[in-house]
XYZ file of C-alpha atoms in Angstrom:
628
model
C -112.934 -4.904 30.007
C -114.565 -7.053 32.670
C -116.781 -4.163 33.715
C -117.820 -3.558 30.138
C -118.498 -7.219 29.354
C -120.161 -8.114 32.644
C -121.502 -4.892 34.163
C -123.946 -6.695 36.466
C -121.356 -8.847 38.244
C -120.598 -8.117 41.874
C -116.822 -7.967 41.417
C -116.069 -7.458 45.081
C -118.088 -10.310 46.568
C -116.929 -12.831 43.989
C -113.281 -11.973 44.608
C -112.426 -10.745 41.094
C -111.530 -7.243 42.231
C -109.181 -8.548 44.919
C -107.565 -10.973 42.445
C -106.942 -8.155 39.931
C -105.276 -6.054 42.610
C -103.100 -8.984 43.716
C -102.076 -9.729 40.145
C -101.085 -6.109 39.523
C -98.964 -5.979 42.655
C -97.480 -9.387 41.832
C -96.506 -8.435 38.284
C -94.548 -5.492 39.624
C -92.852 -7.471 42.437
C -92.396 -10.639 40.385
C -94.473 -12.996 42.603
C -98.220 -13.081 43.294
C -100.204 -15.418 45.559
C -103.801 -15.795 44.377
C -106.222 -18.505 45.532
C -103.494 -20.320 47.484
C -101.287 -20.466 44.424
C -97.989 -18.721 43.865
C -97.508 -17.229 40.428
C -94.213 -15.857 39.175
C -93.939 -13.125 36.565
C -91.081 -12.121 34.337
C -90.426 -9.345 31.844
C -91.767 -10.866 28.657
C -94.086 -9.245 26.152
C -97.020 -11.213 27.555
C -96.275 -9.996 31.063
C -96.145 -6.423 29.769
C -99.484 -6.724 28.005
C -101.013 -8.418 31.052
C -99.873 -5.598 33.345
C -101.260 -2.949 30.998
C -104.635 -4.714 31.000
C -104.585 -4.885 34.796
C -103.921 -1.140 35.003
C -106.922 -0.445 32.794
C -109.130 -2.719 34.931
C -107.967 -1.014 38.133
C -108.820 2.360 36.605
C -112.400 1.198 36.052
C -112.606 -0.434 39.488
C -111.897 2.951 41.051
C -115.527 3.888 40.404
C -116.621 1.376 43.070
C -116.085 2.468 46.680
C -115.640 -1.109 47.911
C -112.787 -1.615 45.450
C -111.103 1.534 46.794
C -111.215 -0.047 50.237
C -109.453 -3.168 48.888
C -106.828 -1.048 47.109
C -106.059 0.782 50.340
C -105.685 -2.469 52.273
C -103.378 -3.961 49.622
C -101.351 -0.710 49.320
C -101.895 -0.574 45.565
C -100.801 3.071 45.479
C -97.223 2.101 46.333
C -97.067 -0.326 43.397
C -98.406 2.209 40.906
C -96.006 4.910 42.123
C -93.133 2.447 41.696
C -94.111 2.122 38.043
C -94.443 5.884 37.574
C -91.158 6.755 39.283
C -89.409 3.526 40.306
C -86.845 3.148 43.036
C -83.814 1.893 41.113
C -82.127 0.461 44.215
C -84.983 -1.858 45.129
C -85.890 -2.836 41.569
C -84.490 -6.255 40.659
C -85.940 -6.788 37.196
C -86.231 -3.791 34.837
C -87.982 -3.299 31.539
C -86.134 -1.901 28.584
C -86.657 1.768 27.683
C -89.433 1.257 25.134
C -91.335 -1.170 27.387
C -90.940 1.062 30.439
C -92.356 4.208 28.816
C -95.202 2.230 27.272
C -96.147 0.837 30.677
C -95.475 4.209 32.330
C -98.210 5.865 30.269
C -100.834 3.431 31.553
C -99.575 3.714 35.120
C -99.617 7.526 35.313
C -103.125 7.627 33.824
C -104.235 5.165 36.516
C -102.503 7.322 39.114
C -104.433 10.384 37.957
C -107.681 8.500 38.609
C -106.709 6.779 41.882
C -104.931 9.687 43.646
C -108.135 11.713 44.274
C -109.778 8.513 45.529
C -106.910 7.696 47.902
C -105.341 11.051 48.813
C -103.865 9.919 52.100
C -102.091 6.929 50.551
C -100.815 9.151 47.749
C -99.288 11.550 50.255
C -97.859 8.829 52.505
C -96.109 7.144 49.563
C -94.503 10.468 48.514
C -96.630 10.858 45.414
C -96.043 14.615 45.236
C -92.300 14.155 45.531
C -92.198 11.528 42.803
C -94.222 13.653 40.382
C -92.045 16.669 41.190
C -88.832 14.719 40.520
C -90.256 13.267 37.329
C -91.237 16.659 35.924
C -87.939 18.207 37.025
C -86.067 15.405 35.264
C -87.982 16.204 32.071
C -86.926 19.863 32.291
C -83.282 19.282 33.101
C -82.342 16.112 31.171
C -84.747 15.287 28.372
C -87.652 17.477 27.302
C -89.887 14.945 25.624
C -93.199 16.545 24.618
C -95.160 13.324 24.990
C -93.819 12.567 28.482
C -94.258 16.163 29.652
C -97.800 16.332 28.313
C -98.783 13.060 30.022
C -97.223 14.199 33.292
C -98.871 17.647 33.224
C -102.198 16.045 32.341
C -101.969 13.784 35.387
C -101.058 16.707 37.662
C -103.912 18.781 36.225
C -106.399 15.946 36.793
C -105.287 15.501 40.400
C -105.359 19.230 41.081
C -108.840 19.667 39.571
C -110.200 17.014 41.937
C -110.486 19.855 44.497
C -109.025 17.752 47.303
C -107.741 20.146 49.948
C -105.017 17.842 51.292
C -103.632 17.151 47.820
C -103.624 20.843 46.897
C -101.799 21.783 50.078
C -99.289 18.980 49.531
C -98.537 20.205 46.011
C -98.063 23.761 47.283
C -95.684 22.686 50.042
C -93.508 20.660 47.682
C -93.081 23.605 45.274
C -95.086 22.369 42.333
C -96.144 25.935 41.520
C -92.581 27.102 40.926
C -91.866 23.996 38.863
C -94.905 24.694 36.694
C -93.677 28.256 36.156
C -90.302 26.883 35.102
C -92.077 24.569 32.661
C -93.925 27.554 31.137
C -90.632 29.445 30.794
C -89.018 26.434 29.125
C -91.835 26.226 26.580
C -91.576 29.954 25.854
C -87.873 29.538 25.124
C -88.740 27.313 22.158
C -88.497 28.858 18.703
C -92.048 27.899 17.775
C -94.945 26.969 20.033
C -96.520 23.975 18.343
C -99.971 22.609 19.057
C -98.513 20.053 21.516
C -96.667 22.764 23.368
C -99.839 24.836 23.449
C -101.614 21.873 25.000
C -98.845 21.595 27.632
C -99.153 25.330 28.360
C -102.921 25.002 28.735
C -102.675 22.162 31.239
C -99.878 23.889 33.140
C -101.742 27.199 33.409
C -104.904 25.458 34.607
C -102.948 23.606 37.290
C -101.068 26.711 38.444
C -104.240 28.799 38.518
C -106.062 26.257 40.670
C -103.158 25.873 43.086
C -102.904 29.666 43.527
C -106.634 30.326 43.813
C -107.428 32.419 46.897
C -103.825 32.091 48.075
C -102.614 35.639 48.640
C -99.291 34.407 50.002
C -98.425 32.642 46.757
C -99.770 35.571 44.730
C -97.246 37.854 46.386
C -94.358 35.377 46.089
C -94.812 34.625 42.391
C -96.094 38.095 41.361
C -93.043 39.027 39.294
C -92.839 35.625 37.611
C -96.521 35.640 36.776
C -96.496 39.067 35.169
C -93.383 38.402 33.094
C -94.349 35.072 31.575
C -97.973 36.163 31.025
C -96.795 39.281 29.170
C -94.450 37.250 26.978
C -97.102 34.603 26.342
C -99.734 37.182 25.400
C -97.275 39.010 23.146
C -96.414 35.853 21.235
C -100.022 34.732 21.025
C -101.358 38.053 19.747
C -98.618 39.764 17.757
C -96.612 36.800 16.440
C -99.291 34.195 15.916
C -99.117 34.379 12.133
C -95.349 33.935 12.174
C -95.168 31.145 14.734
C -98.342 29.142 15.188
C -102.103 28.981 14.982
C -103.423 30.029 18.337
C -105.572 27.544 20.275
C -108.615 29.147 21.858
C -108.307 26.860 24.884
C -104.877 28.351 25.548
C -106.339 31.869 25.405
C -109.007 30.855 27.916
C -106.391 29.313 30.218
C -104.296 32.492 30.040
C -107.337 34.609 30.796
C -108.292 32.452 33.771
C -104.756 32.726 35.168
C -104.727 36.522 34.714
C -108.102 36.868 36.355
C -107.210 34.746 39.388
C -103.481 35.322 39.944
C -102.919 38.890 38.704
C -106.145 40.905 38.896
C -106.808 40.141 42.547
C -103.260 40.947 43.607
C -102.723 44.752 43.714
C -98.974 44.408 43.304
C -99.274 42.137 40.285
C -102.015 44.244 38.725
C -100.007 47.445 39.034
C -97.018 45.848 37.304
C -99.209 44.238 34.661
C -100.807 47.572 33.778
C -97.475 49.399 33.913
C -95.912 46.935 31.465
C -98.744 47.534 28.960
C -100.832 44.477 29.765
C -104.060 46.441 29.494
C -103.273 47.380 25.903
C -102.677 43.724 25.036
C -105.958 42.689 26.720
C -107.837 45.243 24.615
C -106.075 44.059 21.463
C -107.112 40.489 22.298
C -110.722 41.528 22.899
C -110.826 43.143 19.486
C -109.795 40.044 17.514
C -110.803 36.904 19.463
C -114.094 34.966 19.063
C -117.134 35.387 21.267
C -116.494 32.829 24.012
C -112.936 33.963 24.687
C -114.039 37.592 24.375
C -116.615 37.104 27.120
C -113.882 35.968 29.515
C -111.521 38.829 28.702
C -114.332 41.387 29.013
C -114.838 40.086 32.551
C -111.113 40.628 33.164
C -111.367 44.134 31.737
C -114.329 44.897 33.986
C -112.335 44.086 37.120
C -109.318 45.979 35.787
C -111.460 49.102 35.242
C -112.217 49.064 38.966
C -108.581 50.061 39.526
C -107.729 53.735 39.166
C -104.340 52.962 37.535
C -106.115 51.862 34.345
C -107.902 55.092 33.365
C -104.987 56.639 31.338
C -104.464 53.385 29.463
C -108.146 53.007 28.666
C -108.255 56.599 27.432
C -105.234 56.261 25.130
C -105.796 52.851 23.585
C -106.091 52.649 19.810
C -107.125 49.541 17.947
C -107.504 48.524 14.330
C -108.340 51.491 12.063
C -107.749 53.871 14.991
C -110.748 52.482 16.881
C -111.146 53.755 20.444
C -112.435 51.967 23.549
C -116.038 53.196 23.404
C -116.275 52.426 19.698
C -114.944 48.924 20.342
C -117.474 48.247 23.107
C -120.293 49.548 20.923
C -119.193 47.248 18.083
C -119.118 44.220 20.418
C -122.565 45.157 21.721
C -124.005 45.171 18.192
C -122.355 41.849 17.371
C -123.906 40.347 20.493
C -127.354 41.586 19.458
C -126.940 40.049 16.033
C -125.836 36.745 17.557
C -128.799 36.459 19.945
C -131.196 37.869 17.319
C -132.247 41.090 19.015
C -134.747 42.919 16.810
C -133.806 46.554 16.173
C -135.885 49.340 14.697
C -139.208 47.780 15.642
C -142.300 49.560 16.873
C -143.129 46.940 19.476
C -141.601 48.146 22.754
C -141.742 44.649 24.263
C -138.924 43.447 22.004
C -136.507 46.226 22.841
C -133.080 44.708 23.802
C -134.751 41.300 24.191
C -133.223 38.272 22.520
C -135.304 35.866 20.518
C -134.954 33.105 23.105
C -135.820 35.434 25.976
C -138.913 36.664 24.153
C -140.087 33.078 23.541
C -139.451 32.070 27.176
C -141.270 35.152 28.481
C -144.390 35.234 26.330
C -144.830 31.722 24.938
C -143.486 29.321 27.610
C -144.902 28.673 31.051
C -142.759 30.455 33.587
C -141.275 28.846 36.687
C -140.546 30.394 40.066
C -136.860 29.440 39.911
C -136.145 30.597 36.368
C -136.040 34.143 35.030
C -135.461 34.576 31.257
C -134.107 38.076 31.863
C -131.506 36.887 34.371
C -130.650 33.918 32.140
C -129.963 36.347 29.315
C -127.545 38.301 31.527
C -125.483 35.254 32.466
C -122.759 34.611 29.898
C -123.582 37.762 27.965
C -121.068 40.425 27.012
C -123.699 43.175 27.252
C -123.822 43.031 31.047
C -120.029 43.367 31.214
C -120.029 46.301 28.779
C -122.681 48.015 30.871
C -120.516 47.518 33.977
C -117.496 49.063 32.215
C -119.527 52.124 31.276
C -120.767 52.507 34.833
C -117.214 52.283 36.174
C -116.134 54.975 33.728
C -119.015 57.163 34.926
C -118.002 56.557 38.526
C -114.494 57.841 37.826
C -115.734 60.612 35.564
C -113.259 63.168 36.926
C -110.229 61.066 36.025
C -111.558 60.282 32.572
C -112.416 63.923 31.979
C -108.825 64.825 32.799
C -107.604 62.135 30.455
C -110.034 63.339 27.799
C -108.740 66.906 28.014
C -105.151 65.747 27.818
C -105.346 63.006 25.185
C -108.598 64.021 23.427
C -109.284 60.553 22.025
C -111.662 58.756 24.419
C -114.885 60.212 23.017
C -113.545 61.411 19.678
C -114.615 60.186 16.246
C -117.747 58.385 17.417
C -120.011 57.514 14.521
C -123.771 57.961 14.621
C -124.229 54.220 15.032
C -121.859 54.178 18.013
C -123.632 57.082 19.672
C -127.003 55.353 19.321
C -125.545 52.120 20.677
C -124.035 53.919 23.684
C -127.415 55.442 24.462
C -128.869 51.918 24.476
C -126.088 50.676 26.743
C -126.940 53.228 29.418
C -130.529 51.920 29.545
C -129.591 48.236 29.721
C -130.131 47.699 33.459
C -133.310 49.788 33.520
C -134.850 47.796 30.680
C -133.794 44.511 32.314
C -135.641 45.506 35.490
C -138.720 46.260 33.402
C -138.469 42.887 31.686
C -138.348 41.162 35.071
C -141.538 42.985 36.185
C -143.185 41.833 32.960
C -142.200 38.259 33.848
C -143.776 38.657 37.291
C -147.026 39.867 35.720
C -147.021 37.002 33.226
C -146.378 34.488 35.979
C -149.304 35.826 38.054
C -151.487 35.623 34.974
C -150.498 32.002 34.290
C -151.094 30.799 37.856
C -154.305 32.799 38.229
C -153.168 35.332 40.837
C -154.606 38.853 40.713
C -152.607 41.393 42.749
C -154.880 43.694 44.709
C -154.536 47.135 46.192
C -151.110 48.706 46.303
C -149.442 45.551 44.970
C -151.441 45.669 41.765
C -150.855 49.366 41.338
C -147.115 49.012 41.923
C -146.888 46.179 39.384
C -148.881 48.168 36.846
C -146.698 51.259 37.328
C -143.512 49.221 36.885
C -144.700 47.734 33.613
C -145.940 51.132 32.420
C -142.593 52.655 33.286
C -140.808 49.951 31.268
C -142.982 50.698 28.230
C -142.326 54.420 28.709
C -138.546 53.897 28.727
C -138.836 51.812 25.592
C -140.742 54.561 23.779
C -138.332 57.234 25.008
C -135.460 55.204 23.607
C -136.855 55.601 20.115
C -137.212 59.317 20.598
C -133.647 59.541 21.848
C -132.357 57.780 18.742
C -134.229 60.283 16.549
C -132.734 63.193 18.535
C -129.226 61.803 18.130
C -129.685 61.529 14.360
C -131.070 65.068 14.228
C -128.207 66.434 16.328
C -125.667 64.730 14.068
C -127.206 66.361 11.009
C -127.228 69.718 12.764
C -123.537 69.320 13.681
C -122.720 68.507 10.064
C -124.537 71.613 8.846
C -122.774 73.803 11.403
C -119.379 72.372 10.517
C -120.012 72.929 6.835
C -121.021 76.565 7.408
C -117.992 77.121 9.621
C -115.760 75.720 6.909
C -117.181 78.050 4.272
C -116.851 81.013 6.628
C -113.262 80.106 7.410
C -112.395 79.912 3.718
C -114.105 83.234 3.051
C -112.444 85.045 5.978
C -109.024 83.645 5.299
C -108.607 85.711 2.018
C -107.025 82.757 0.377
C -106.330 84.425 -3.019
C -104.284 87.207 -1.487
C -102.399 84.698 0.606
C -101.601 82.613 -2.463
C -100.335 85.667 -4.357
C -98.141 86.574 -1.412
C -96.784 83.026 -1.334
C -95.967 83.276 -5.054
C -94.072 86.531 -4.480
C -92.147 84.999 -1.594
C -91.346 81.971 -3.703
C -90.113 84.206 -6.555
C -87.937 86.275 -4.204
C -86.522 83.104 -2.688
C -85.685 81.615 -6.084
C -84.119 84.778 -7.554
C -82.027 85.603 -4.504
C -80.675 82.138 -4.067
C -76.923 81.968 -4.761
C -77.167 78.860 -6.873
C -79.845 80.523 -9.021
C -77.698 83.660 -9.509
C -74.626 81.642 -10.450
C -76.610 79.597 -12.934
C -78.086 82.699 -14.602
C -74.644 84.340 -14.758
C -73.233 81.250 -16.415
C -76.019 81.274 -18.993
C -75.343 84.961 -19.738
C -71.632 84.341 -20.267
C -72.401 81.435 -22.555
C -74.738 83.600 -24.681
C -72.131 86.365 -25.055
C -69.355 83.959 -25.915
C -71.508 82.226 -28.476
C -72.099 85.609 -30.181
C -68.415 86.605 -30.188
C -67.100 83.342 -31.550
C -67.108 83.395 -35.377
C -66.856 80.222 -37.398
C -63.385 79.718 -38.834
C -64.580 78.726 -42.304
C -66.797 81.756 -42.964
C -66.082 85.003 -44.712
C -65.453 88.012 -42.526
C -67.894 90.077 -44.551
C -70.737 87.946 -43.239
C -69.698 88.170 -39.570
C -70.891 90.833 -37.204
C -71.039 91.536 -33.469
C -74.764 92.112 -33.189
C -75.979 90.186 -30.095
C -79.266 88.301 -30.056
C -82.225 90.220 -28.716
C -82.714 87.774 -25.860
C -79.256 88.204 -24.315
C -79.472 89.444 -20.758
C -76.999 92.109 -19.731
C -76.239 93.259 -16.243
C -76.221 97.018 -15.711
C -73.162 98.303 -13.891
C -73.501 101.225 -11.485
C -77.109 101.714 -12.553
C -76.069 102.970 -15.984
C -78.966 103.420 -18.389
C -78.736 104.676 -21.974
C -81.816 105.834 -23.813
C -82.150 106.562 -27.522
C -84.941 108.736 -28.819
C -86.840 107.607 -31.851
C -87.332 111.039 -33.535
C -84.329 110.790 -35.900
C -84.495 113.024 -38.983
C -83.771 111.584 -42.353
C -81.344 113.392 -44.640
C -81.261 113.082 -48.358
C -77.618 112.165 -48.519
C -77.963 109.308 -46.048
C -79.254 107.059 -48.772
C -75.942 107.442 -50.581
C -74.324 105.316 -47.867
C -76.260 102.238 -49.002
C -74.020 99.788 -50.693
C -70.909 101.588 -49.484
C -70.923 101.135 -45.715
C -72.469 98.191 -43.871
C -74.706 99.256 -40.971
C -72.622 97.250 -38.519
C -69.336 95.658 -39.449
C -66.455 94.030 -37.646
C -63.291 95.934 -36.828
C -61.276 94.104 -39.484
C -63.757 94.805 -42.274
C -62.461 95.070 -45.866
C -64.165 98.394 -46.352
C -61.559 101.120 -46.876
C -61.863 103.817 -44.212
C -60.729 106.517 -46.659
C -63.705 105.882 -48.894
C -65.981 106.365 -45.964
C -64.408 109.652 -44.956
C -64.461 110.843 -48.529
C -68.207 110.535 -48.720
C -69.207 111.407 -45.171
C -67.161 112.422 -42.222
C -67.800 111.032 -38.772
C -68.505 114.438 -37.330
C -71.183 115.229 -39.872
C -72.936 111.962 -39.178
C -73.021 112.465 -35.455
C -74.031 116.095 -35.634
C -76.451 115.931 -38.495
C -78.007 112.503 -38.434
C -78.055 111.831 -34.691
C -78.565 115.185 -33.042
C -80.868 113.919 -30.272
C -78.680 111.163 -28.771
C -78.333 111.771 -25.083
C -74.746 111.450 -24.086
C -73.795 109.559 -20.986
C -72.592 111.876 -18.264
C -70.614 110.205 -15.512
C -71.324 113.151 -13.224
C -74.920 112.010 -13.012
C -73.861 108.904 -11.066
């Protein structure tokens, strides 16, 4: 507050800075001697507010080097550490719980600012040990999200100060293992809220910085790193809709930890790939926004340099069965849309050149220390995609083996993907040409005319760039023509296959097989036999309330009978009519039941059975059992 209100005051020479430091130490100890006066402090609300204000002032005074010298002489670090993690034995007057944690928040924030300014005093007063014990107490006794977040934020701030002595002190006291335990404790929660995501982000940043370029710690914590990273990625990618909304800062922190602590350790990388980490990285690349995607593409580039990754890259499938090359082509096109690359233009100067690069090259005065082409490469996903393609070409034999086995790496590429891939292969060549164009423009702006071989070389480089740009258009046209030719060939092959397959005969044969299968099936035979028996029984059963003269045993014409022993009876249709046959009408029914009321004697009186069979039916072929 004093610095804001009176920024021009010399706080050191007038004694204000020293008085503030004395007051802060005195409030904590209970007695302060300032300007030859002894002042006693208690634990009232006013004393609490006064100490909080002093902590804020000390935080601002840390920006002045002379004030740091006074703080070192007065051993202010010891007083602040006593507030952060007090020594209960030596503390005579204590705040209540609410007052303590309120004051503790101000003290640990001041510690995060002062520790990088006074690293030696922080180490001598056991600052690392006190922070370690405080964080361990939070994990074992009371996991308060607010306290844990404040503590991890302070540790992260101190670690990011890049002080070598502080980093080594944290490593020696086992802060890395404690941070890994904290990550595991957060992952054990049912849902990872936004506060817990913030804690994970700070913890991962701190652990990554402590393990940077430390192969010894990479080997020690390799198993822990792979396991919690895999679980964290799995929950962030596959269960994000069920649990929480993913924070992009957390994804970036995870990616930075993977890149530093796993990729550069062969043992960790082998386990990470074996556990399916490469598949998860590709799934993340497919769905995350641009800035996070740029980081994970860098991770993928370094992973592709390892020969263990080729089978996983060849067999990955994404959304809608998208393959690796199709995914990279899609990301390339999205990048061109984002930076406003003009496609399908006749001007070869704009080929693969962003709008900003084109303006900086042709309409802004160039500088010797700035290259628009190189600036376009930095932070771009296109350079990383080009590197991935070159690594695949380097290990062509392995990928060819994977292609023959899995047959999915180059399969189902659309025309747009094939054209994009052809542009990817020319990325570096066109960038070199753009840089030569920049050199020529710079010479033109400063008034330099290259002579002799230098001028010819520069002219040839620019001409070569224009030639590559024109050849790119021709290559696109050839790809489109080849795709149409392939479609025509496939269509003709399909017609020929249908014609040569004799499909109609095959269908008839299938119908015959289906008929044989149905008619020879036991269930089918039993069902048909049952229907036959039912038809016969229905014909033999006469109604009980009908007259016998109206009943007969003539079966319906649709009744199916089964021939026994291949017996067949045939009746010729050349029967001769006799004049006396008509006399039978009205006397004998053509077919009558056995118990008919017709008197048999009347029948025999008119016509004997022998005369009927011999005269009327002379051509009936009798059944001869010897023919069987």
